[in-house]
Amino acid sequence: MDWNFIIFSVVKVLVVFGALLTMVAYSVMAERKIAAWIQDRPGPNRVAPPFVKYLPILGPFLTRMGFFQPLADGLKSFLKEDFTPGGVKKIYFWLAPAVAIIPALMTVAVIPFGSVLGQQQMVIADLNVGILYTFGIVSLGVYGIVLAGYAANSKYPFLGGIRASAQMISYEIAMGMSVIPVLLIAGDLNLSGIIAWQTTHHWLICYAPISFVIFLVSAFAETNRTPFDFAEAEQELAGGYNVEYSSMKFALFPMGEYAAMLASAGMMVTLFFGGWTLPFWGLDQSAPSLGMGLVHILVFIAKMLFFMVVFIWVRWMFPRFRYDQLMDLGWRRFLPLALANILITAIVLWLQSGK
Amino acid sequence: MEMEVINNLINGGAVTDVLFYVFAALTLLCGVLVIANPFSRSPVTSAMFLVLTILSMAGLFVLLHAFFLAAVQILVYAGAVMVLFLFVIMLLDLKEEERRKLKLFGLLGGLVSVGTVLAIFMRSLAAIKPAGAAPQLEGSTPDLGRLLFSQYVLPFEIVSVLLLVAMVGVILLSKKKLE
């Protein structure tokens, strides 16, 4: 460990953290805008700071796109009354929002978001057990929701919390199992290693399509998104685990959800779609210059945004499952399918190795 | 001058030492709070402290370069087992538990068993002679897997069968009575 390493790590952490929170804010905006387009209405189109309307063309355009909406949303969250209902379990009530958002932010630490920029590798922590780290941290995310449901000390949040914990544990198993063929094929637990493997072969989606399907669906369940948003389920639970929350404490839950979506989009890109690489124009090699390094980062972000749009699009196109259907899908369809997938992949690899 | 001192601290492994004591203290403190928390008799609080104990132990594993073990520790114990514990605790009505006082017999039994385990542990630690240089600590996953499937394959398989038996047992217990 030397000073160089410490300083650059701190810079990377701060930049990634800032970028992630910005992306969270604008994902909320994108969600509202895409929902509006799907439902044939304009969506947020009038929030603007003063004087923006005097900008010639850009000003009205940005306003119509809802560009300033996240600022207003954030300000509103901070200014609202932070109300603590009587009868809640105070410590857990305060702890739960933090526990909900921290794991989602921590996951990003091992995802390589670019090749190199100058001398620096574009990943915060190049762990040799990167995938396991991610799964471990993701599995801690359930505590935020469970504790929120428990701390509120009322029945709807409690039911939401209980539902969420059962759902997230179930789909964690399917998700973990679905990734094993990827590890078998690439032969590495390190995410940078998996990307390196994909530069010499094709993207892993070509070798493990079933893994990808299971991973994608499980990611929806893990992040509590429609069609699996049983933790919230407005129509049944009046909003679920976060009913008793208000102000910024409430806002931390959706922020955690969007951060988790971004993290799982990043994981999908890294595991199945070659991470920061593109198979043409020599973009699958480590960047020789600063400009190429930036292009790699942009490629990664573009791929991630594609999956974010998929997340949002699915939410507004599909109805919610029934709870027993969700459990049935997780345990009786995905788990055997994932196990069979592991077995078949292992056998094929064994035959190919020719022993 | 100060820079130099800090530099030496970082390079000389002092950070690792400090972190070891921090994690060890956290493990012990949280472990005690699981069973004897003076502020709260709530089982949920105990369970949460057990989660913290597990996390601190994962920290200790990281300091030993056993990254795989650390990750699995968090994934399995903190992420799955303890969530199920919480799940069950929350569904049960535990007002009775919270009111219950510590019993003398239970306390005595606990102390005796902890003492016994400690004695065995101390004796076996004392019997170990440091074998020259410390072995290279690098708990890489392929090496671990190779060891599990070659040198330790029998214990590994026995544990697998044990888990299978437990699983079948649970299914039998939770299954509705057949007509």
Short mmCIF file of C-alpha atoms in Angstrom, two decimals:
data_model
loop_
_atom_site.label_atom_id
_atom_site.label_comp_id
_atom_site.label_asym_id
_atom_site.label_seq_id
_atom_site.Cartn_x
_atom_site.Cartn_y
_atom_site.Cartn_z
CA MET A 1 0.00 0.00 0.00
CA ASP A 2 1.37 3.36 -0.92
CA TRP A 3 0.10 6.91 -1.08
CA ASN A 4 -0.62 6.72 -4.79
CA PHE A 5 -2.95 3.80 -4.24
CA ILE A 6 -4.78 5.47 -1.36
CA ILE A 7 -5.26 8.80 -3.14
CA PHE A 8 -6.45 7.24 -6.39
CA SER A 9 -8.77 4.87 -4.52
CA VAL A 10 -10.36 7.77 -2.67
CA VAL A 11 -10.79 9.68 -5.93
CA LYS A 12 -12.34 6.65 -7.62
CA VAL A 13 -14.71 6.03 -4.71
CA LEU A 14 -15.86 9.65 -4.70
CA VAL A 15 -16.33 9.85 -8.47
CA VAL A 16 -18.18 6.54 -8.67
CA PHE A 17 -20.35 7.45 -5.69
CA GLY A 18 -21.22 10.81 -7.22
CA ALA A 19 -21.92 9.32 -10.63
CA LEU A 20 -24.05 6.58 -9.09
CA LEU A 21 -26.20 9.00 -7.10
CA THR A 22 -26.63 11.22 -10.17
CA MET A 23 -27.68 8.19 -12.16
CA VAL A 24 -30.11 7.22 -9.39
CA ALA A 25 -31.69 10.68 -9.53
CA TYR A 26 -32.01 10.61 -13.30
CA SER A 27 -33.27 7.02 -13.31
CA VAL A 28 -36.22 8.26 -11.28
CA MET A 29 -36.72 10.97 -13.88
CA ALA A 30 -36.43 8.44 -16.70
CA GLU A 31 -38.90 6.18 -14.94
CA ARG A 32 -41.48 8.95 -14.77
CA LYS A 33 -40.87 10.04 -18.35
CA ILE A 34 -41.01 6.52 -19.81
CA ALA A 35 -44.11 5.72 -17.76
CA ALA A 36 -45.67 8.85 -19.18
CA TRP A 37 -44.82 7.90 -22.78
CA ILE A 38 -46.19 4.39 -22.30
CA GLN A 39 -49.41 5.81 -20.84
CA ASP A 40 -49.61 8.53 -23.51
CA ARG A 41 -49.23 11.59 -21.31
CA PRO A 42 -46.46 14.22 -21.17
CA GLY A 43 -44.93 13.39 -17.79
CA PRO A 44 -42.90 15.91 -15.74
CA ASN A 45 -42.45 18.85 -18.12
CA ARG A 46 -42.50 22.17 -16.27
CA VAL A 47 -40.02 22.27 -13.39
CA ALA A 48 -37.25 24.74 -14.12
CA PRO A 49 -35.02 26.99 -12.02
CA PRO A 50 -35.53 30.71 -12.68
CA PHE A 51 -33.95 32.22 -15.81
CA VAL A 52 -33.66 28.88 -17.61
CA LYS A 53 -36.52 29.88 -19.87
CA TYR A 54 -34.37 32.71 -21.28
CA LEU A 55 -31.91 30.19 -22.74
CA PRO A 56 -32.76 30.16 -26.45
CA ILE A 57 -33.69 26.59 -27.50
CA LEU A 58 -32.00 24.47 -24.88
CA GLY A 59 -33.92 25.95 -21.94
CA PRO A 60 -37.46 25.06 -22.97
CA PHE A 61 -36.24 21.73 -24.34
CA LEU A 62 -34.60 20.69 -21.05
CA THR A 63 -37.65 21.84 -19.14
CA ARG A 64 -39.95 19.78 -21.35
CA MET A 65 -37.70 16.76 -20.90
CA GLY A 66 -38.03 17.10 -17.14
CA PHE A 67 -34.30 17.66 -16.76
CA PHE A 68 -34.67 19.68 -13.54
CA GLN A 69 -37.28 17.41 -11.97
CA PRO A 70 -34.76 15.42 -9.84
CA LEU A 71 -33.60 18.69 -8.22
CA ALA A 72 -37.16 19.51 -7.23
CA ASP A 73 -37.80 15.94 -6.01
CA GLY A 74 -34.67 15.98 -3.89
CA LEU A 75 -35.47 19.38 -2.42
CA LYS A 76 -39.00 18.26 -1.64
CA SER A 77 -37.72 15.17 0.20
CA PHE A 78 -35.45 17.27 2.37
CA LEU A 79 -38.02 19.94 3.15
CA LYS A 80 -40.91 17.66 4.08
CA GLU A 81 -41.60 17.05 7.75
CA ASP A 82 -39.66 14.10 9.07
CA PHE A 83 -42.40 12.48 11.08
CA THR A 84 -41.78 9.61 13.48
CA PRO A 85 -45.08 7.90 14.28
CA GLY A 86 -45.76 6.90 17.88
CA GLY A 87 -45.26 3.20 18.60
CA VAL A 88 -42.46 2.59 16.12
CA LYS A 89 -39.29 0.91 17.31
CA LYS A 90 -37.08 3.99 17.10
CA ILE A 91 -33.61 2.49 16.63
CA TYR A 92 -34.65 0.15 13.84
CA PHE A 93 -36.87 2.84 12.35
CA TRP A 94 -33.78 5.04 11.95
CA LEU A 95 -31.48 2.21 10.96
CA ALA A 96 -33.63 0.60 8.25
CA PRO A 97 -33.33 3.27 5.50
CA ALA A 98 -29.55 3.28 5.87
CA VAL A 99 -29.38 -0.51 5.82
CA ALA A 100 -31.54 -0.47 2.69
CA ILE A 101 -29.28 1.81 0.65
CA ILE A 102 -25.75 0.93 1.83
CA PRO A 103 -25.51 -2.60 0.33
CA ALA A 104 -26.80 -1.34 -3.01
CA LEU A 105 -24.02 1.27 -3.07
CA MET A 106 -21.34 -1.17 -1.86
CA THR A 107 -21.99 -3.65 -4.66
CA VAL A 108 -20.60 -1.25 -7.23
CA ALA A 109 -17.11 -1.40 -5.66
CA VAL A 110 -16.08 -4.57 -7.54
CA ILE A 111 -17.66 -3.88 -10.93
CA PRO A 112 -15.06 -2.83 -13.54
CA PHE A 113 -16.58 0.17 -15.26
CA GLY A 114 -13.74 0.76 -17.74
CA SER A 115 -10.36 -0.60 -18.77
CA VAL A 116 -7.64 1.84 -17.74
CA LEU A 117 -7.41 5.60 -17.53
CA GLY A 118 -3.75 6.51 -17.69
CA GLN A 119 -2.15 4.06 -15.26
CA GLN A 120 -5.25 3.47 -13.19
CA GLN A 121 -7.44 0.39 -13.52
CA MET A 122 -11.05 1.50 -13.68
CA VAL A 123 -12.37 -0.61 -10.81
CA ILE A 124 -12.42 0.35 -7.15
CA ALA A 125 -11.51 -3.05 -5.71
CA ASP A 126 -10.26 -5.78 -8.02
CA LEU A 127 -11.23 -8.63 -5.66
CA ASN A 128 -10.38 -12.17 -6.68
CA VAL A 129 -13.80 -13.29 -5.41
CA GLY A 130 -15.67 -10.39 -7.00
CA ILE A 131 -18.88 -12.25 -7.80
CA LEU A 132 -19.16 -13.82 -4.36
CA TYR A 133 -18.63 -10.41 -2.79
CA THR A 134 -21.47 -9.00 -4.86
CA PHE A 135 -23.83 -11.78 -3.90
CA GLY A 136 -22.86 -11.51 -0.26
CA ILE A 137 -23.52 -7.78 -0.15
CA VAL A 138 -26.74 -8.06 -2.17
CA SER A 139 -27.99 -10.65 0.28
CA LEU A 140 -27.59 -8.09 3.07
CA GLY A 141 -29.96 -5.72 1.28
CA VAL A 142 -32.96 -7.66 2.53
CA TYR A 143 -32.31 -6.43 6.09
CA GLY A 144 -33.31 -2.90 5.16
CA ILE A 145 -36.78 -3.97 4.09
CA VAL A 146 -37.29 -6.52 6.85
CA LEU A 147 -36.23 -4.06 9.54
CA ALA A 148 -38.38 -1.30 8.03
CA GLY A 149 -41.37 -3.62 8.14
CA TYR A 150 -40.61 -4.68 11.69
CA ALA A 151 -39.80 -1.23 13.07
CA ALA A 152 -43.01 0.36 11.79
CA ASN A 153 -44.96 -1.85 14.19
CA SER A 154 -48.10 -1.90 12.08
CA LYS A 155 -49.60 -4.60 9.95
CA TYR A 156 -49.16 -3.47 6.33
CA PRO A 157 -45.45 -2.69 6.57
CA PHE A 158 -44.96 -5.92 8.50
CA LEU A 159 -46.63 -8.01 5.80
CA GLY A 160 -44.57 -6.20 3.17
CA GLY A 161 -41.35 -6.92 5.04
CA ILE A 162 -42.18 -10.59 5.54
CA ARG A 163 -43.10 -11.01 1.89
CA ALA A 164 -39.93 -9.29 0.78
CA SER A 165 -37.67 -11.44 2.92
CA ALA A 166 -39.19 -14.69 1.66
CA GLN A 167 -39.04 -13.48 -1.93
CA MET A 168 -35.47 -12.20 -1.82
CA ILE A 169 -34.10 -15.32 -0.17
CA SER A 170 -35.84 -17.54 -2.71
CA TYR A 171 -34.57 -15.67 -5.72
CA GLU A 172 -31.07 -15.27 -4.31
CA ILE A 173 -30.71 -19.03 -4.62
CA ALA A 174 -31.88 -19.11 -8.23
CA MET A 175 -29.66 -16.12 -9.00
CA GLY A 176 -26.57 -17.64 -7.40
CA MET A 177 -27.13 -20.95 -9.17
CA SER A 178 -27.66 -19.23 -12.52
CA VAL A 179 -24.21 -17.64 -12.41
CA ILE A 180 -22.28 -20.86 -11.78
CA PRO A 181 -22.20 -21.90 -15.50
CA VAL A 182 -20.69 -18.49 -16.28
CA LEU A 183 -17.97 -19.12 -13.71
CA LEU A 184 -17.39 -22.62 -15.07
CA ILE A 185 -16.99 -21.34 -18.62
CA ALA A 186 -14.85 -18.32 -17.80
CA GLY A 187 -12.93 -20.14 -15.07
CA ASP A 188 -12.60 -17.09 -12.86
CA LEU A 189 -14.40 -15.45 -9.95
CA ASN A 190 -12.77 -12.12 -10.65
CA LEU A 191 -14.99 -9.78 -12.66
CA SER A 192 -12.05 -8.28 -14.58
CA GLY A 193 -10.99 -11.84 -15.42
CA ILE A 194 -14.46 -12.62 -16.74
CA ILE A 195 -14.35 -9.56 -18.98
CA ALA A 196 -10.87 -10.53 -20.16
CA TRP A 197 -12.18 -13.98 -21.08
CA GLN A 198 -14.97 -12.38 -23.09
CA THR A 199 -12.48 -10.34 -25.14
CA THR A 200 -10.78 -13.51 -26.43
CA HIS A 201 -14.05 -15.39 -26.98
CA HIS A 202 -17.59 -14.19 -27.65
CA TRP A 203 -19.77 -12.52 -25.04
CA LEU A 204 -20.95 -14.99 -22.42
CA ILE A 205 -24.59 -14.52 -23.39
CA CYS A 206 -23.79 -16.74 -26.42
CA TYR A 207 -22.55 -19.56 -24.17
CA ALA A 208 -25.00 -19.28 -21.26
CA PRO A 209 -28.32 -17.87 -22.48
CA ILE A 210 -30.37 -19.79 -19.89
CA SER A 211 -28.20 -18.35 -17.13
CA PHE A 212 -28.93 -14.88 -18.43
CA VAL A 213 -32.70 -15.39 -18.49
CA ILE A 214 -32.73 -16.69 -14.92
CA PHE A 215 -30.40 -13.92 -13.79
CA LEU A 216 -32.53 -11.23 -15.43
CA VAL A 217 -35.78 -12.43 -13.88
CA SER A 218 -34.14 -12.94 -10.48
CA ALA A 219 -32.74 -9.42 -10.68
CA PHE A 220 -36.29 -8.12 -10.95
CA ALA A 221 -37.26 -10.11 -7.86
CA GLU A 222 -34.12 -9.09 -5.94
CA THR A 223 -34.70 -5.40 -6.55
CA ASN A 224 -38.42 -5.70 -5.74
CA ARG A 225 -39.50 -4.39 -9.13
CA THR A 226 -42.76 -5.09 -10.89
CA PRO A 227 -43.80 -7.83 -11.77
CA PHE A 228 -42.41 -8.94 -8.38
CA ASP A 229 -42.98 -5.85 -6.22
CA PHE A 230 -44.76 -7.65 -3.40
CA ALA A 231 -42.96 -5.68 -0.74
CA GLU A 232 -44.87 -2.59 -1.84
CA ALA A 233 -48.01 -3.76 -3.65
CA GLU A 234 -49.99 -0.52 -3.26
CA GLN A 235 -53.33 -2.15 -3.92
CA GLU A 236 -52.93 -4.75 -1.21
CA LEU A 237 -50.57 -3.27 1.35
CA ALA A 238 -51.06 0.46 0.84
CA GLY A 239 -47.37 0.79 -0.02
CA GLY A 240 -45.89 -1.99 2.08
CA TYR A 241 -42.75 -1.74 4.16
CA ASN A 242 -42.32 2.03 3.76
CA VAL A 243 -45.85 3.20 4.69
CA GLU A 244 -44.82 4.77 8.00
CA TYR A 245 -41.85 6.64 6.58
CA SER A 246 -41.76 10.22 5.43
CA SER A 247 -39.33 12.82 4.13
CA MET A 248 -35.72 11.84 3.40
CA LYS A 249 -36.02 8.57 5.33
CA PHE A 250 -38.70 7.54 2.85
CA ALA A 251 -36.68 8.77 -0.11
CA LEU A 252 -33.76 6.53 0.86
CA PHE A 253 -35.82 3.41 0.06
CA PRO A 254 -36.51 4.27 -3.59
CA MET A 255 -32.91 5.49 -3.86
CA GLY A 256 -31.74 2.11 -2.59
CA GLU A 257 -34.01 0.38 -5.06
CA TYR A 258 -32.66 2.35 -8.01
CA ALA A 259 -29.07 1.91 -6.85
CA ALA A 260 -29.70 -1.84 -6.64
CA MET A 261 -31.15 -1.75 -10.16
CA LEU A 262 -28.06 0.06 -11.43
CA ALA A 263 -25.81 -2.44 -9.66
CA SER A 264 -27.62 -5.44 -11.11
CA ALA A 265 -27.61 -3.81 -14.56
CA GLY A 266 -23.85 -3.42 -14.11
CA MET A 267 -23.54 -7.07 -13.09
CA MET A 268 -25.52 -8.23 -16.12
CA VAL A 269 -23.37 -6.15 -18.44
CA THR A 270 -20.19 -7.47 -16.84
CA LEU A 271 -21.20 -11.13 -16.69
CA PHE A 272 -23.05 -11.56 -19.98
CA PHE A 273 -22.37 -8.62 -22.26
CA GLY A 274 -18.63 -8.10 -22.15
CA GLY A 275 -18.49 -5.24 -19.65
CA TRP A 276 -16.74 -2.21 -21.15
CA THR A 277 -15.74 -4.01 -24.34
CA LEU A 278 -17.18 -3.88 -27.83
CA PRO A 279 -16.09 -6.55 -30.31
CA PHE A 280 -15.11 -4.11 -33.06
CA TRP A 281 -12.83 -1.08 -33.64
CA GLY A 282 -10.32 -2.63 -31.25
CA LEU A 283 -12.48 -1.60 -28.33
CA ASP A 284 -11.92 -4.96 -26.62
CA GLN A 285 -8.31 -4.19 -25.70
CA SER A 286 -7.04 -2.20 -22.74
CA ALA A 287 -7.17 1.49 -23.63
CA PRO A 288 -3.88 2.88 -25.00
CA SER A 289 -4.88 6.51 -24.43
CA LEU A 290 -7.02 8.65 -22.16
CA GLY A 291 -9.62 9.15 -24.87
CA MET A 292 -10.05 5.42 -25.44
CA GLY A 293 -10.32 4.93 -21.69
CA LEU A 294 -13.19 7.40 -21.59
CA VAL A 295 -14.84 5.65 -24.55
CA HIS A 296 -14.70 2.38 -22.60
CA ILE A 297 -16.41 3.99 -19.62
CA LEU A 298 -19.08 5.44 -21.90
CA VAL A 299 -19.64 2.03 -23.53
CA PHE A 300 -20.15 0.50 -20.09
CA ILE A 301 -22.59 3.21 -19.03
CA ALA A 302 -24.50 2.92 -22.31
CA LYS A 303 -24.93 -0.84 -21.84
CA MET A 304 -26.05 -0.27 -18.25
CA LEU A 305 -28.59 2.34 -19.31
CA PHE A 306 -30.03 -0.12 -21.81
CA PHE A 307 -30.82 -2.52 -18.96
CA MET A 308 -32.19 0.31 -16.86
CA VAL A 309 -34.64 1.07 -19.65
CA VAL A 310 -35.59 -2.62 -19.73
CA PHE A 311 -36.24 -2.52 -15.97
CA ILE A 312 -38.44 0.55 -16.32
CA TRP A 313 -40.21 -0.64 -19.45
CA VAL A 314 -41.16 -3.97 -17.85
CA ARG A 315 -42.57 -2.18 -14.83
CA TRP A 316 -45.09 -0.29 -16.91
CA MET A 317 -45.96 -3.09 -19.31
CA PHE A 318 -46.62 -6.10 -17.08
CA PRO A 319 -49.04 -6.77 -14.23
CA ARG A 320 -47.92 -8.09 -10.88
CA PHE A 321 -47.68 -11.85 -10.32
CA ARG A 322 -49.65 -13.56 -7.61
CA TYR A 323 -47.55 -14.44 -4.57
CA ASP A 324 -47.86 -18.22 -4.95
CA GLN A 325 -46.99 -17.89 -8.64
CA LEU A 326 -43.84 -16.03 -7.67
CA MET A 327 -42.77 -18.74 -5.23
CA ASP A 328 -43.68 -21.44 -7.72
CA LEU A 329 -41.59 -19.80 -10.44
CA GLY A 330 -38.61 -19.37 -8.12
CA TRP A 331 -38.49 -22.79 -6.48
CA ARG A 332 -40.16 -25.19 -8.91
CA ARG A 333 -39.10 -23.72 -12.26
CA PHE A 334 -35.91 -21.69 -11.92
CA LEU A 335 -34.07 -23.73 -9.32
CA PRO A 336 -34.27 -27.08 -11.21
CA LEU A 337 -33.58 -25.28 -14.48
CA ALA A 338 -30.50 -23.61 -13.00
CA LEU A 339 -29.26 -26.91 -11.54
CA ALA A 340 -29.74 -28.67 -14.88
CA ASN A 341 -27.94 -25.79 -16.56
CA ILE A 342 -24.94 -26.25 -14.25
CA LEU A 343 -24.86 -29.99 -14.90
CA ILE A 344 -25.11 -29.68 -18.68
CA THR A 345 -22.51 -26.92 -18.84
CA ALA A 346 -20.12 -28.96 -16.70
CA ILE A 347 -20.60 -32.07 -18.87
CA VAL A 348 -20.07 -30.14 -22.10
CA LEU A 349 -16.93 -28.50 -20.70
CA TRP A 350 -15.67 -31.89 -19.55
CA LEU A 351 -16.22 -33.43 -23.00
CA GLN A 352 -14.51 -30.47 -24.65
CA SER A 353 -11.48 -30.73 -22.41
CA GLY A 354 -11.09 -34.22 -23.89
CA LYS A 355 -10.19 -36.22 -20.81
CA MET B 1 7.80 13.92 9.81
CA GLU B 2 4.20 13.04 10.46
CA MET B 3 3.87 11.79 6.92
CA GLU B 4 6.79 9.46 7.55
CA VAL B 5 5.20 8.06 10.69
CA ILE B 6 1.95 7.38 8.89
CA ASN B 7 3.86 5.87 5.96
CA ASN B 8 5.64 3.47 8.28
CA LEU B 9 2.38 2.53 9.92
CA ILE B 10 0.78 1.69 6.60
CA ASN B 11 3.74 -0.23 5.20
CA GLY B 12 4.63 -2.05 8.41
CA GLY B 13 1.34 -3.94 8.62
CA ALA B 14 0.23 -1.90 11.62
CA VAL B 15 -3.09 -1.17 9.92
CA THR B 16 -3.72 -4.89 9.63
CA ASP B 17 -2.90 -5.34 13.30
CA VAL B 18 -5.20 -2.52 14.35
CA LEU B 19 -7.97 -3.89 12.13
CA PHE B 20 -7.49 -7.33 13.67
CA TYR B 21 -8.04 -5.96 17.17
CA VAL B 22 -11.02 -3.90 16.01
CA PHE B 23 -12.71 -6.87 14.37
CA ALA B 24 -11.82 -9.24 17.21
CA ALA B 25 -13.20 -6.81 19.79
CA LEU B 26 -16.35 -6.31 17.71
CA THR B 27 -16.84 -10.05 17.37
CA LEU B 28 -16.56 -10.61 21.10
CA LEU B 29 -18.62 -7.57 22.09
CA CYS B 30 -21.45 -8.35 19.69
CA GLY B 31 -21.30 -12.01 20.68
CA VAL B 32 -21.82 -11.07 24.32
CA LEU B 33 -24.63 -8.70 23.38
CA VAL B 34 -26.40 -11.53 21.57
CA ILE B 35 -26.85 -13.50 24.77
CA ALA B 36 -26.77 -10.84 27.47
CA ASN B 37 -27.90 -7.43 26.33
CA PRO B 38 -28.49 -5.14 29.32
CA PHE B 39 -30.57 -2.67 27.28
CA SER B 40 -32.99 -4.90 25.47
CA ARG B 41 -34.43 -8.37 25.86
CA SER B 42 -35.86 -8.33 22.36
CA PRO B 43 -34.95 -11.45 20.33
CA VAL B 44 -34.79 -9.31 17.18
CA THR B 45 -32.01 -7.21 18.74
CA SER B 46 -30.14 -10.39 19.66
CA ALA B 47 -30.47 -11.65 16.10
CA MET B 48 -29.18 -8.34 14.71
CA PHE B 49 -26.15 -8.51 17.01
CA LEU B 50 -25.53 -12.04 15.78
CA VAL B 51 -25.49 -10.62 12.24
CA LEU B 52 -22.89 -8.07 13.37
CA THR B 53 -20.83 -10.86 14.97
CA ILE B 54 -20.88 -12.77 11.68
CA LEU B 55 -19.88 -9.68 9.73
CA SER B 56 -16.94 -8.99 12.06
CA MET B 57 -15.83 -12.59 11.69
CA ALA B 58 -15.92 -12.13 7.92
CA GLY B 59 -13.61 -9.16 8.51
CA LEU B 60 -11.21 -11.44 10.40
CA PHE B 61 -11.27 -13.90 7.49
CA VAL B 62 -10.37 -11.09 5.10
CA LEU B 63 -7.40 -10.18 7.28
CA LEU B 64 -6.27 -13.82 6.98
CA HIS B 65 -6.53 -13.49 3.16
CA ALA B 66 -9.35 -16.07 3.16
CA PHE B 67 -11.51 -14.02 0.81
CA PHE B 68 -13.61 -16.97 -0.30
CA LEU B 69 -14.48 -17.91 3.27
CA ALA B 70 -15.28 -14.28 4.11
CA ALA B 71 -17.63 -13.93 1.15
CA VAL B 72 -19.35 -17.25 1.83
CA GLN B 73 -19.66 -16.39 5.52
CA ILE B 74 -21.59 -13.23 4.65
CA LEU B 75 -23.55 -14.84 1.83
CA VAL B 76 -24.71 -17.90 3.76
CA TYR B 77 -24.87 -16.87 7.42
CA ALA B 78 -25.60 -13.13 7.35
CA GLY B 79 -27.53 -13.16 4.11
CA ALA B 80 -29.63 -16.30 4.32
CA VAL B 81 -29.59 -18.09 7.68
CA MET B 82 -30.02 -14.99 9.82
CA VAL B 83 -32.74 -13.59 7.57
CA LEU B 84 -34.67 -16.82 8.12
CA PHE B 85 -34.08 -16.52 11.87
CA LEU B 86 -35.45 -12.98 11.83
CA PHE B 87 -38.35 -14.15 9.70
CA VAL B 88 -39.34 -16.78 12.26
CA ILE B 89 -38.74 -14.54 15.28
CA MET B 90 -40.95 -11.83 13.81
CA LEU B 91 -43.76 -14.25 13.05
CA LEU B 92 -43.76 -15.72 16.57
CA ASP B 93 -45.28 -13.85 19.45
CA LEU B 94 -42.33 -13.51 21.79
CA LYS B 95 -43.70 -11.25 24.54
CA GLU B 96 -43.21 -14.15 26.96
CA GLU B 97 -39.53 -14.51 26.00
CA GLU B 98 -38.89 -10.82 26.54
CA ARG B 99 -40.20 -10.91 30.09
CA ARG B 100 -38.24 -13.98 31.08
CA LYS B 101 -35.39 -13.41 33.53
CA LEU B 102 -32.00 -15.06 33.36
CA LYS B 103 -32.06 -18.37 35.19
CA LEU B 104 -29.23 -19.34 37.54
CA PHE B 105 -29.06 -22.88 36.22
CA GLY B 106 -28.87 -21.78 32.60
CA LEU B 107 -26.17 -19.25 33.43
CA LEU B 108 -24.14 -21.83 35.31
CA GLY B 109 -24.48 -24.43 32.56
CA GLY B 110 -23.43 -21.90 29.94
CA LEU B 111 -20.38 -20.78 31.90
CA VAL B 112 -19.26 -24.37 32.51
CA SER B 113 -19.54 -25.32 28.84
CA VAL B 114 -17.76 -22.17 27.68
CA GLY B 115 -15.01 -22.87 30.23
CA THR B 116 -14.61 -26.43 28.97
CA VAL B 117 -14.34 -25.34 25.33
CA LEU B 118 -11.88 -22.63 26.34
CA ALA B 119 -9.72 -25.11 28.26
CA ILE B 120 -9.57 -27.50 25.29
CA PHE B 121 -8.77 -24.61 22.98
CA MET B 122 -5.99 -23.27 25.21
CA ARG B 123 -4.39 -26.67 25.60
CA SER B 124 -4.38 -27.37 21.88
CA LEU B 125 -3.00 -23.88 21.19
CA ALA B 126 -0.22 -24.44 23.69
CA ALA B 127 0.62 -27.79 22.06
CA ILE B 128 1.23 -26.17 18.65
CA LYS B 129 4.83 -25.33 17.97
CA PRO B 130 5.39 -22.51 15.48
CA ALA B 131 6.90 -24.17 12.41
CA GLY B 132 9.55 -21.73 11.27
CA ALA B 133 8.24 -19.13 8.85
CA ALA B 134 4.52 -18.49 8.68
CA PRO B 135 2.93 -20.31 5.72
CA GLN B 136 1.94 -18.32 2.68
CA LEU B 137 -1.64 -17.26 3.30
CA GLU B 138 -3.49 -17.10 0.03
CA GLY B 139 -6.94 -18.66 0.20
CA SER B 140 -7.55 -18.69 -3.52
CA THR B 141 -10.76 -20.39 -4.59
CA PRO B 142 -9.28 -22.95 -7.08
CA ASP B 143 -6.78 -24.16 -4.45
CA LEU B 144 -9.52 -24.49 -1.87
CA GLY B 145 -11.68 -26.44 -4.31
CA ARG B 146 -8.80 -28.73 -5.24
CA LEU B 147 -8.09 -29.49 -1.58
CA LEU B 148 -11.77 -30.16 -0.87
CA PHE B 149 -12.00 -32.67 -3.70
CA SER B 150 -8.68 -34.43 -3.13
CA GLN B 151 -7.27 -34.45 0.37
CA TYR B 152 -10.51 -33.75 2.25
CA VAL B 153 -12.98 -35.45 -0.06
CA LEU B 154 -14.28 -37.89 2.58
CA PRO B 155 -15.22 -35.30 5.25
CA PHE B 156 -16.61 -33.12 2.50
CA GLU B 157 -18.88 -35.89 1.22
CA ILE B 158 -19.96 -36.82 4.74
CA VAL B 159 -21.00 -33.24 5.40
CA SER B 160 -22.90 -33.20 2.10
CA VAL B 161 -24.80 -36.36 3.07
CA LEU B 162 -25.54 -34.85 6.48
CA LEU B 163 -27.01 -31.76 4.85
CA LEU B 164 -29.05 -33.92 2.49
CA VAL B 165 -30.44 -35.90 5.44
CA ALA B 166 -31.31 -32.67 7.23
CA MET B 167 -33.07 -31.38 4.13
CA VAL B 168 -35.13 -34.55 3.71
CA GLY B 169 -35.99 -34.40 7.40
CA VAL B 170 -37.19 -30.82 7.16
CA ILE B 171 -39.36 -31.63 4.16
CA LEU B 172 -40.89 -34.58 6.03
CA LEU B 173 -41.54 -32.49 9.15
CA SER B 174 -43.12 -29.59 7.33
CA LYS B 175 -45.16 -31.69 4.94
CA LYS B 176 -48.87 -31.97 5.59
CA LYS B 177 -50.05 -35.39 6.75
CA LEU B 178 -50.67 -37.68 3.84
CA GLU B 179 -54.14 -39.20 3.61
#
